[in-house]
XYZ file of C-alpha atoms in Angstrom:
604
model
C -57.494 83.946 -40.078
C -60.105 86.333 -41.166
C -60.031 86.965 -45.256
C -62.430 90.065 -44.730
C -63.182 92.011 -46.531
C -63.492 88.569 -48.994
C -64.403 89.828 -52.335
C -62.618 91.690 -54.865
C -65.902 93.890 -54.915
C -65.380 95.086 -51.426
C -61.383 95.782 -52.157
C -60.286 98.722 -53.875
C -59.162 96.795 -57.298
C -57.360 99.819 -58.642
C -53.737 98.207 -59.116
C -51.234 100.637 -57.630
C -48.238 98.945 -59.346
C -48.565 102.286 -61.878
C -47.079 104.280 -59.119
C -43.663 104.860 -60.185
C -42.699 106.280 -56.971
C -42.769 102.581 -55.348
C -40.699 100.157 -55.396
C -42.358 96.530 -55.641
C -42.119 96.135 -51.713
C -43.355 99.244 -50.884
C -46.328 98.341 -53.426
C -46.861 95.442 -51.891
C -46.959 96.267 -48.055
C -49.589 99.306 -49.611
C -51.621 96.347 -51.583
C -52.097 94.148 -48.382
C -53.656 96.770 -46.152
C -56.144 96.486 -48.277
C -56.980 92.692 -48.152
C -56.164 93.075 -44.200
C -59.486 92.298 -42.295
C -60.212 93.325 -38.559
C -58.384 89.922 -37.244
C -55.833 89.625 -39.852
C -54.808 93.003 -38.590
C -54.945 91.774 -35.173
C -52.732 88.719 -36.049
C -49.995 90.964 -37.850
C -49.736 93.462 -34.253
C -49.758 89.820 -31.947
C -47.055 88.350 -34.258
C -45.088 91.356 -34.597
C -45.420 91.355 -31.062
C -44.264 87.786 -30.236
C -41.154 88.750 -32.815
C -40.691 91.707 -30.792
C -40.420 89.527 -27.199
C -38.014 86.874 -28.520
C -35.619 89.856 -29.744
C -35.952 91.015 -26.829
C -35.386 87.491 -24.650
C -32.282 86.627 -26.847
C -30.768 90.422 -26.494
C -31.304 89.728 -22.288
C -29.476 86.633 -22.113
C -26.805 86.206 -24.722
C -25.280 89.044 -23.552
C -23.591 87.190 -21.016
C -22.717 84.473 -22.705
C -20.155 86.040 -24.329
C -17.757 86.913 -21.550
C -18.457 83.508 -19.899
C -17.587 81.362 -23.472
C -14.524 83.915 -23.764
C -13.402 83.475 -20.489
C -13.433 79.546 -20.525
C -11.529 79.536 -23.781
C -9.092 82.133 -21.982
C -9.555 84.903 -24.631
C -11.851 87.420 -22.139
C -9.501 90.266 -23.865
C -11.083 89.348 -27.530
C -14.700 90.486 -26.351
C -14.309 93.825 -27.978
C -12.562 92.615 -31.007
C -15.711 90.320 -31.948
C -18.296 93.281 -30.605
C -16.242 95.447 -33.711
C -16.566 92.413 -36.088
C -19.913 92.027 -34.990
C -21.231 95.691 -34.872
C -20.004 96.215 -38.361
C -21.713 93.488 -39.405
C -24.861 94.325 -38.033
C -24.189 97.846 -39.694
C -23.930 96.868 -43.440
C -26.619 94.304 -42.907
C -29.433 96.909 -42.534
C -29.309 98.224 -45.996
C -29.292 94.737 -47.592
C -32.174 93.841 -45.520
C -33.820 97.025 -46.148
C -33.348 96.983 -50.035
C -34.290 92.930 -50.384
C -37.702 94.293 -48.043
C -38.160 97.479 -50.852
C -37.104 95.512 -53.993
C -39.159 92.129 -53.448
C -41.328 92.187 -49.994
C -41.723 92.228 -45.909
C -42.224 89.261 -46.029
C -39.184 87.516 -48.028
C -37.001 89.737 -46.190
C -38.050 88.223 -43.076
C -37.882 84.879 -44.198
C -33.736 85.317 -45.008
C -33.171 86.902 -41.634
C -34.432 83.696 -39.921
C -32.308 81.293 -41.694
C -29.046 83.673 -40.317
C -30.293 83.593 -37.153
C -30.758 80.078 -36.885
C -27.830 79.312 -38.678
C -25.229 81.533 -36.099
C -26.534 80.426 -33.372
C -25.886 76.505 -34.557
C -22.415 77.671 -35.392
C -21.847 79.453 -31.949
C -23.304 76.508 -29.704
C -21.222 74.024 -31.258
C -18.022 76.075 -31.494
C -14.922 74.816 -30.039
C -12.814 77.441 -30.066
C -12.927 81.492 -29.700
C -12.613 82.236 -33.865
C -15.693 80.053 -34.337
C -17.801 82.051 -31.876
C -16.968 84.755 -33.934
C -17.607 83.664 -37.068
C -21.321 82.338 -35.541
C -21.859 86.034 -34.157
C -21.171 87.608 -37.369
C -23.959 85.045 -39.054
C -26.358 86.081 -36.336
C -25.941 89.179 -36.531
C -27.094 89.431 -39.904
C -30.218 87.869 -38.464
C -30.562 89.530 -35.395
C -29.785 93.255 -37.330
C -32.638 92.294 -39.923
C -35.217 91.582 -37.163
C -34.529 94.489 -35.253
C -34.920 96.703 -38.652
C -38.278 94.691 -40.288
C -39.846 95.565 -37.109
C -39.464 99.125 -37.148
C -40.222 98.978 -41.112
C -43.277 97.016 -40.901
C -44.281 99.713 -37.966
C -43.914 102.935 -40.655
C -45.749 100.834 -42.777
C -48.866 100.601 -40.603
C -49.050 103.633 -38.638
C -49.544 107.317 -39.195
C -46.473 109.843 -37.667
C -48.494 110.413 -34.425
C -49.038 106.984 -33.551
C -45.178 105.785 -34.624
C -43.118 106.611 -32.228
C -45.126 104.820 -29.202
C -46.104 101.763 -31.750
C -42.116 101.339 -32.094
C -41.681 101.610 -27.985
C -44.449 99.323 -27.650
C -42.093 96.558 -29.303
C -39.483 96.920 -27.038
C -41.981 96.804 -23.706
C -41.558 92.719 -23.509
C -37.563 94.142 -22.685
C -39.156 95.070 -18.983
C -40.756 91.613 -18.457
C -37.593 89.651 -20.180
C -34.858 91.721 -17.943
C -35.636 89.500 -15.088
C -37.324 86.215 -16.849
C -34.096 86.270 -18.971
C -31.745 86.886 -16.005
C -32.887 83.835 -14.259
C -32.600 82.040 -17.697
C -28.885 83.391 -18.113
C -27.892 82.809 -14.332
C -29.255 79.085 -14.758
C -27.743 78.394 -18.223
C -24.376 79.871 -16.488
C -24.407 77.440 -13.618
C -24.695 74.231 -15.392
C -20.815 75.050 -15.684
C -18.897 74.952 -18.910
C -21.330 74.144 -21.458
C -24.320 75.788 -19.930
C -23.584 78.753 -22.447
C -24.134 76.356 -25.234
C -27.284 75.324 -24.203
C -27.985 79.136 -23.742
C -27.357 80.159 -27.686
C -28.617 76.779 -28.804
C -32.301 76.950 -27.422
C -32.932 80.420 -29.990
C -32.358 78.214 -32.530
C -35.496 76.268 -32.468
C -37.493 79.263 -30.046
C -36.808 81.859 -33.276
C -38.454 80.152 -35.758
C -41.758 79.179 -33.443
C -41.834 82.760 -32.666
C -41.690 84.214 -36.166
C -43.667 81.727 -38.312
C -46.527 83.453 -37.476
C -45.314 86.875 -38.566
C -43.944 85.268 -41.657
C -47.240 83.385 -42.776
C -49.508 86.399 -42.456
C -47.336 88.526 -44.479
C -46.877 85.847 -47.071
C -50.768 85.566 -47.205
C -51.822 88.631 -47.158
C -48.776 89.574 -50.085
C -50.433 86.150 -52.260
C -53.612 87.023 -51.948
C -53.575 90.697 -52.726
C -51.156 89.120 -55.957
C -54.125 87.046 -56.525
C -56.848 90.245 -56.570
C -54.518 91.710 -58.649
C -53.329 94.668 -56.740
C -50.258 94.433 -57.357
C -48.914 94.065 -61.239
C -44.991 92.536 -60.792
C -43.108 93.836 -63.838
C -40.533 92.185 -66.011
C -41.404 88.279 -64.234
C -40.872 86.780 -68.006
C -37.121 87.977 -67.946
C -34.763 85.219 -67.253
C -34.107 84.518 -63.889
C -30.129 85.562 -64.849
C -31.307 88.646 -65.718
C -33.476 89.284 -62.177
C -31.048 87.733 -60.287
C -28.077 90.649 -61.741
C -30.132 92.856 -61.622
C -31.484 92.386 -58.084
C -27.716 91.975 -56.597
C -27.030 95.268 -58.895
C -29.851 96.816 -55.914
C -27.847 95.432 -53.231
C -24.988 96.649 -53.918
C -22.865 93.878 -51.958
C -19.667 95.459 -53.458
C -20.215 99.070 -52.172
C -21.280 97.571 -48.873
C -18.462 95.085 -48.863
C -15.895 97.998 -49.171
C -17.235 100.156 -46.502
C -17.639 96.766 -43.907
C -13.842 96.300 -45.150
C -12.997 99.789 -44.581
C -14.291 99.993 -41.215
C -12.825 96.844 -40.058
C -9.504 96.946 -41.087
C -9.302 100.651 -39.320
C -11.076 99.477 -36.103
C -9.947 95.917 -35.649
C -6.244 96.766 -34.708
C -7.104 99.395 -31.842
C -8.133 96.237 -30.354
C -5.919 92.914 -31.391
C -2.260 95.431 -31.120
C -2.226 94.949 -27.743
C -1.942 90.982 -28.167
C 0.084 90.940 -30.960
C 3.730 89.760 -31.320
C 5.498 93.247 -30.892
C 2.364 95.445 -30.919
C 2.106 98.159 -32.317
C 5.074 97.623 -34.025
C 3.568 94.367 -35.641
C 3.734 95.116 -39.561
C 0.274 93.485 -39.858
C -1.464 95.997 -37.502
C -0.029 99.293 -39.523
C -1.161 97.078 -42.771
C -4.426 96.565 -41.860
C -4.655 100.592 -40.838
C -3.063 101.777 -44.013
C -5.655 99.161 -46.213
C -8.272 100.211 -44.727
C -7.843 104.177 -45.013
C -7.210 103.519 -48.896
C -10.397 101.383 -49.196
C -12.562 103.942 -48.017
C -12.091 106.509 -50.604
C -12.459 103.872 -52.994
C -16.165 103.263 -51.356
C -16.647 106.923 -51.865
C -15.569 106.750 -55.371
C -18.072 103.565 -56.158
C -20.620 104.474 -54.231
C -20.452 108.426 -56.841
C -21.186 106.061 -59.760
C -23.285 103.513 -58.073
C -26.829 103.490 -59.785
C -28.102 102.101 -56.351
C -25.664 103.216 -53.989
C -25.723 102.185 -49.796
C -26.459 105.619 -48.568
C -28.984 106.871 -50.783
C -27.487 110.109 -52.048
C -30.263 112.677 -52.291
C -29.937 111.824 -47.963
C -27.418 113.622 -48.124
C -29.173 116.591 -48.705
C -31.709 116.357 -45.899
C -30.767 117.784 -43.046
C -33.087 115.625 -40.586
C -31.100 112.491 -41.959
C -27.672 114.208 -41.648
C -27.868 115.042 -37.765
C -30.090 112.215 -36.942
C -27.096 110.140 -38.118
C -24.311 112.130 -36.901
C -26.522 112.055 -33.108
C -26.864 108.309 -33.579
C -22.832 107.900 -34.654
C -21.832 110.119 -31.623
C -24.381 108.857 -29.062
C -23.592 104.831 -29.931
C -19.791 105.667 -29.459
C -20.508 107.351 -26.423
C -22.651 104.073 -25.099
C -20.264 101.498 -26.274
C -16.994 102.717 -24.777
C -18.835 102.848 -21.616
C -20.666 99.316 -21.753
C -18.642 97.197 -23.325
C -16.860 96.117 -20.627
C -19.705 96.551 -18.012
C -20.379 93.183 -16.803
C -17.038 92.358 -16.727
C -16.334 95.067 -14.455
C -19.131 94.879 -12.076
C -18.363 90.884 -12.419
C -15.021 91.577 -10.273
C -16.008 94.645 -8.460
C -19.253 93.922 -7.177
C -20.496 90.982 -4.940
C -23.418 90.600 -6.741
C -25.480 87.610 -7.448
C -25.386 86.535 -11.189
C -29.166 87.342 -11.004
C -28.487 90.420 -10.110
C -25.444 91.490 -12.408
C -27.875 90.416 -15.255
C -30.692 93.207 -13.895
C -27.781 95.575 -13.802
C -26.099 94.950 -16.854
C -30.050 95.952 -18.429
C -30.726 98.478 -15.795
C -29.901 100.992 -19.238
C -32.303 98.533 -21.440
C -35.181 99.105 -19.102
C -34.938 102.722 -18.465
C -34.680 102.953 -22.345
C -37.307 101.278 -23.303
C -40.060 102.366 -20.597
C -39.142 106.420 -21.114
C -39.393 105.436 -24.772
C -42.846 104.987 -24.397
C -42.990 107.582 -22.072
C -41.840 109.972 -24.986
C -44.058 108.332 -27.925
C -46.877 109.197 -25.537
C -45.890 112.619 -25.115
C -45.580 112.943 -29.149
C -49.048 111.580 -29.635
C -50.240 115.083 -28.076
C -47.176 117.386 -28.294
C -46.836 116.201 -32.003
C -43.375 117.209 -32.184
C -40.142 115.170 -31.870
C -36.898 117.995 -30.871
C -37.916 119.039 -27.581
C -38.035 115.589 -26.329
C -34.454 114.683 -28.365
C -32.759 117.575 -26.838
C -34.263 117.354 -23.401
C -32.994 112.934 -23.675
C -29.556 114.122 -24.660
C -29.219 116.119 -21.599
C -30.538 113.871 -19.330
C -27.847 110.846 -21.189
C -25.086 113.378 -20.723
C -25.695 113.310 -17.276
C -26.335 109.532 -16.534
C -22.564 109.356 -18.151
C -20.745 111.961 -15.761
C -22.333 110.233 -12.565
C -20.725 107.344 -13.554
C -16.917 108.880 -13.629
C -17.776 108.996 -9.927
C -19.945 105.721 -9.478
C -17.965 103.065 -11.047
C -15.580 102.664 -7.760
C -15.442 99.603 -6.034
C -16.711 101.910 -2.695
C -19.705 103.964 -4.416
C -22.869 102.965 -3.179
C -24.817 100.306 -5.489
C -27.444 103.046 -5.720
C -25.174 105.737 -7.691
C -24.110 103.208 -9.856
C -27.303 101.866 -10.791
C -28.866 105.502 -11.326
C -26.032 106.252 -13.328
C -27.427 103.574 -15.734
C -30.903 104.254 -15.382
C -30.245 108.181 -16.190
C -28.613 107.024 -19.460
C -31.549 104.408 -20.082
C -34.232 107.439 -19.755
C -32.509 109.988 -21.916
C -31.617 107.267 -24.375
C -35.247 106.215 -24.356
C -36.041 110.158 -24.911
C -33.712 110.790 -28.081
C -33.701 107.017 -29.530
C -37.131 106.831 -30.396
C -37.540 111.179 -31.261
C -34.494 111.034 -33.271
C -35.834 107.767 -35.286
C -39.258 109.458 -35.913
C -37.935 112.242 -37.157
C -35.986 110.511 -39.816
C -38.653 108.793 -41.070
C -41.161 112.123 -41.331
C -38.266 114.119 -43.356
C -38.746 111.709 -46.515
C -41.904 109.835 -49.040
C -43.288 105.904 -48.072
C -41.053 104.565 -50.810
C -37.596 106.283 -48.862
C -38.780 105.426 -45.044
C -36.972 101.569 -44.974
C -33.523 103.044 -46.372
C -33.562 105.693 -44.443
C -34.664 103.712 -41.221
C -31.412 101.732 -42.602
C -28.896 104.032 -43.267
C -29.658 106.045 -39.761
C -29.355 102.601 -38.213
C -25.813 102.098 -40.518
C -24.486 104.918 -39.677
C -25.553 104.680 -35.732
C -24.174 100.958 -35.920
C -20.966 102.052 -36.892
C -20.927 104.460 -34.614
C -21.084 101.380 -31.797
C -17.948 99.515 -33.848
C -15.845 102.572 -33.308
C -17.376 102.964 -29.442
C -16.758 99.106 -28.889
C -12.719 99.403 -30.914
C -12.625 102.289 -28.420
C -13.080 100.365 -25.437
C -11.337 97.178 -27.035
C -8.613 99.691 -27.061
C -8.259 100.722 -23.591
C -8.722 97.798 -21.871
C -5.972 96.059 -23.917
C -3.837 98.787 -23.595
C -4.690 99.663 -19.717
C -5.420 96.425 -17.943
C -2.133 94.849 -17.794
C -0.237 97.841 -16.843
C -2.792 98.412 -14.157
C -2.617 94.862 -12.979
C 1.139 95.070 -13.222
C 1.056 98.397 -10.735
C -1.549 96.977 -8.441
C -0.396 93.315 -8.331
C 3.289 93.410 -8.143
C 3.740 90.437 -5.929
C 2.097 87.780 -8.751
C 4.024 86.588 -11.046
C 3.820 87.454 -14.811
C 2.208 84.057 -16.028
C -0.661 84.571 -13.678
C -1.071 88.192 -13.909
C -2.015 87.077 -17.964
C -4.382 84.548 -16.791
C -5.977 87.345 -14.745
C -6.182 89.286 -17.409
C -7.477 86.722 -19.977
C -10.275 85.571 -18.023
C -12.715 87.201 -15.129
C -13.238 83.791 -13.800
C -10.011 83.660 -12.783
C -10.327 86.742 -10.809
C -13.262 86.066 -9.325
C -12.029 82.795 -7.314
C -10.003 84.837 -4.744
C -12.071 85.745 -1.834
C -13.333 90.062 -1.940
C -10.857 90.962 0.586
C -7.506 88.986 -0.686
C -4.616 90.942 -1.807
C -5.408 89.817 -5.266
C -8.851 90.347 -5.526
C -8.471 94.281 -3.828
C -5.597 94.164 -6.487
C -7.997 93.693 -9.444
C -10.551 95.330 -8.324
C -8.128 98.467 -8.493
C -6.947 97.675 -11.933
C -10.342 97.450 -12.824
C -11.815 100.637 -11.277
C -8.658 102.515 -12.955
C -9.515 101.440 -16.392
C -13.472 101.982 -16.057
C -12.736 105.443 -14.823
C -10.500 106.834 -18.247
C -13.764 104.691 -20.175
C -16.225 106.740 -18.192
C -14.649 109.833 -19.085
C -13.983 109.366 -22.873
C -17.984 108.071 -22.925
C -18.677 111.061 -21.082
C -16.788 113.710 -23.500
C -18.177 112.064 -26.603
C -21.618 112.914 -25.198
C -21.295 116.096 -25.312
C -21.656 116.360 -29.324
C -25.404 114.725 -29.850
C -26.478 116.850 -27.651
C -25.132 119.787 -29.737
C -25.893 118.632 -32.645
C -29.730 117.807 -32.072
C -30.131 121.702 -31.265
C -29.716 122.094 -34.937
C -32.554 119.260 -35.620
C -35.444 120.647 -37.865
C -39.094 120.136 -35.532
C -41.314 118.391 -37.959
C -44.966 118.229 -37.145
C -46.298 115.197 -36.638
C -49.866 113.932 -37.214
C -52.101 111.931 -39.504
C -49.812 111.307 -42.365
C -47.537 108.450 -43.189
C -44.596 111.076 -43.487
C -44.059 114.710 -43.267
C -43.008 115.489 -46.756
C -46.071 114.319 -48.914
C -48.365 114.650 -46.218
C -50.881 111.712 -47.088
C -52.227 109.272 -45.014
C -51.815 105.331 -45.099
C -54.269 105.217 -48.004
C -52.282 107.342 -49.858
C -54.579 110.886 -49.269
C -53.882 114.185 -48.353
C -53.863 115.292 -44.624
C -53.591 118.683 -43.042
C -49.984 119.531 -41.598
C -49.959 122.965 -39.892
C -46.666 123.831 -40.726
C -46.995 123.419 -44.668
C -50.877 125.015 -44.312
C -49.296 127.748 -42.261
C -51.370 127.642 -39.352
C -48.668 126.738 -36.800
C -44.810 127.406 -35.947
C -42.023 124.856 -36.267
C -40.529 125.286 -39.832
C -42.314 127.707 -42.098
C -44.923 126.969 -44.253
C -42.992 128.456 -47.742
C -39.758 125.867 -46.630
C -41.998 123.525 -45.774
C -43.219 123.317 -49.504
C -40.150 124.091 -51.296
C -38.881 120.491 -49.879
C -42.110 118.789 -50.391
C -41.786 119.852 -54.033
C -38.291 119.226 -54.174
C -38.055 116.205 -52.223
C -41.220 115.000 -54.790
C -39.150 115.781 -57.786
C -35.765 114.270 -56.761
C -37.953 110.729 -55.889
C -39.739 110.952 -59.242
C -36.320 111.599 -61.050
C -34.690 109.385 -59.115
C -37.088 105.866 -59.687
C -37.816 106.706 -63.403
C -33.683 106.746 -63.776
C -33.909 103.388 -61.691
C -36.915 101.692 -63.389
């Protein structure tokens, strides 16, 4: 590794730890660009970029998994009850990683994520029955949920607003190459029969850590040695550790996010286990769990008013950009969930596919995403605005998701189905990566990882209620619709039917009880299409009402410096172009200033 430049003399040596708008992350990540020489810049974009292409190889195969493990163990119908448990999860995780990254550094932050990805995925390839599966998923999805945010953190770190949004698409391009490396992978770990899914979850345990030690060690080098120049001045390290550790887990805020992650589950969780329960609906324990959870929420809203650090920060709450960036995120995941929850299960049964190719379809979405991604961070490179291209992907997603009320039949044409999927992928890749940028311009370096976070909360939850949504219907559908369209099998088998889509798929395409599922399940995927469908509707709404930040050579929008912390030209605060006018423009650059200054002199 390079150590240019190598002498304090060629470093700027001015300690910036007397910025009080930074916390001691945000210090740091500003101290080591400058001890970052030409290669050690080089190693951080290839290591970020091997982190990037194991995300992506895990999120192409796993998938799968799943709904094979669940369907040997005979609990298929649980998939969307651990998706909830998991999806919440991964939604109250972001703001722990996100503060630990702000509070101590990049690189700590990554080096926790790791040991919860490792860990789940031990836990999930050695599990013997369906709970323990889902007690490995929620462990991994810590991990998984903090790799997936340090990436896009570490991004905003090192690029300016124009550059951003196609850096962050870039990370998600090894997606495109991993759709069909990791459908062979999945198809082959699928065959070995019924352990090849444990050898599937088992091999990211050791291919994780080889892929982000390298990421790791430069940050930890470059954060020791710019320690060592003395760039960055850590403040009360004599305390007793005690005292930092109460304090640090008083930053956290584990019980505010331990209410909301309560809240959410014990309101979500029944629309998908009533169906299985003794009695239903009618089951004391599901209109407990309801009633619990609607009482625990208001209590989160009553901690997190007091909370000196609370999950959402609350001066968010009065930026509009974060507001409907959310609230598009919330409504868009729900939409996506319902709709693909159950996706490979359904083209599993209906279509006589290889397993190759279900894998290429069940990421037909991924792909389109993640190539019209970059597609749009290219056009915001020259355009350098963010709306047009959110608006315009909302559209184009609302229309991927009617197609597919019509597609999803048994007799549609592969064709419709699959460009049902890749109009979703394209507008998703559109609004994903405008809506994201946007967030991040509307707020000051030391707010862009918790506001990266809470979008990403918020969003997440979103997909628990979209997954408890489609948990939901299938429970609630399925057995009535194999019941009408399977009459002549008996009860006993009609469950095993529905507990497994291995059992279905024995019977040869045109037996009575193969056309019989294939019914059921074309009935159900068509009330999922159109709920998915309605529920699109509101992003797009709601992103007409998103403000059109300019973006350019600053790190954000609202101070309008660049990466070494000086002042760049914005046209719409100089009052040379449109978008929002210049006089607003400064009102909540001064404002937004103020509330950060008031805000980390209260906290420090």
């Amino acid at each position: 590794m390079s150590t240019q430049p190598t002498a304090p003399q060629n470093v700027e040596t001015r300690s910036i730890a007397s910025d009080s708008t930074a916390h001691l992350g945000v210090r740091t990540v500003e101290a080591t660009h400058k001890v970052l020489g030409k290669y050690t810049k080089w190693a951080l974009f290839i290591s970020l970029g091997l982190a990037a292409y194991i995300y992506s190889l895990d999120g192409t195969t796993t998938y799968t998994y799943l709904q094979i493990a669940a369907s040997y163990m005979d609990h298929h119908s649980l998939i969307g009850t651990i998706t909830v448990a998991q999806t919440i999860i991964v939604a109250v995780g972001k703001p722990i990683i996100a503060k630990i990254a702000d509070v101590r550094s990049r690189g700590l932050a990554y080096v926790l994520v790791l040991l919860f990805y490792v860990l789940g995925y031990i836990v999930i390839a050695s599990a013997k029955n369906i709970e323990t599966i889902a007690g490995g998923k929620i462990l991994y999805a810590i991990g998984y949920t903090g790799l997936q945010l340090l990436t896009q953190i570490v991004i905003a770190d090192i690029t300016t607003l124009q550059w951003r949004s196609l850096m962050s698409a870039l990370m998600s391009l090894p997606f495109v190459i991993n759709v069909f490396i990791g459908g062979k992978i999945s198809a082959s770990m699928i065959r070995k029969g019924p352990d090849g899914w444990r050898w599937g979850y088992g091999m990211f345990a050791i291919l994780v850590p080889a892929a982000l030690a390298p990421l790791i060690i430069t940050l930890l080098w470059a954060e020791r040695k710019a320690k060592r120049l003395n760039l960055i001045v850590t403040r009360n390290e004599d305390r007793p550790f005690i005292s930092r550790l109460k304090e640090g887990l008083n930053k956290l805020n584990i019980f505010g996010l331990l209410l909301l992650g309560t809240s959410v589950a014990l309101i979500l969780l029944p629309m998908t286990l009533a169906e299985n329960a003794r009695d239903g609906w009618n089951n004391p324990s599901m209109i407990a769990m309801i009633v619990v959870g609607f009482v625990v929420f208001p209590a989160f809203v009553f901690w997190e008013s007091k909370a000196n650090f609370p999950v959402v920060p609350l001066h968010f709450f009065k930026n509009r950009t974060f507001l409907i960036a959310a609230a598009v995120g919330f409504f868009d995941f729900i939409s996506f969930y319902i709709s693909y929850t159950y996706l490979f299960s359904f083209v599993y049964i209906v279509k006589p596919w290889s397993l190759e190719n279900m894998t290429y379809f069940s990421y037909t979405q991924t792909v389109s995403l993640t190539v019209f991604a970059i597609v749009a961070g290219i056009i915001m490179r020259f355009t350098h605005r963010a709306k047009p291209l959110l608006v315009i992907g909302l559209s184009i997603r609302l229309l991927g998701c009617g197609l597919m009320i019509h597609s999803r039949g048994a007799q549609a044409s592969d064709a419709e189905i699959v460009w049902s999927q890749l109009l979703q992928g394209i507008g998703g890749g559109f609004a994903a990566i405008a809506s994201q940028t946007s967030a991040q311009a509307s707020v000051p370096h030391i707010d862009v990882a918790m506001i990266t976070a809470s979008v990403l909360l918020i969003t997440e939850i979103g997909g628990a209620v979209g997954s408890a949504i489609a948990g939901a219907i299938w429970t609630h559908m399925m057995p009535d619709r194999l019941a009408a369209h399977l009459p002549f099998v008996p009860l006993a088998d009609r469950q095993v039917l529905y507990g497994s889509i291995l059992a279905a798929s024995t019977f040869p395409r045109d037996s009575p009880v193969r056309i019989g599922a294939i019914q059921a399940y074309d009935d159900v995927m068509k009330i999922m299409s159109i709920v998915a469908t309605v529920v699109a509707v509101v992003p797009l709404f709601l992103s007409l009402l998103m403000p059109n930040w300019y973006l350019g050579e600053q790190q954000n929008a609202v101070d309008n410096t660049d990466l070494k912390g000086e002042r760049v030209a914005n046209p719409d605060v100089d009052g040379t172009t449109g978008g929002e006018t210049a006089a607003a423009q400064r009102e909540a650059d001064e404002n937004s200033s103020t509330n950060v200054d008031e805000k980390v002199r209260t906290a420090i």
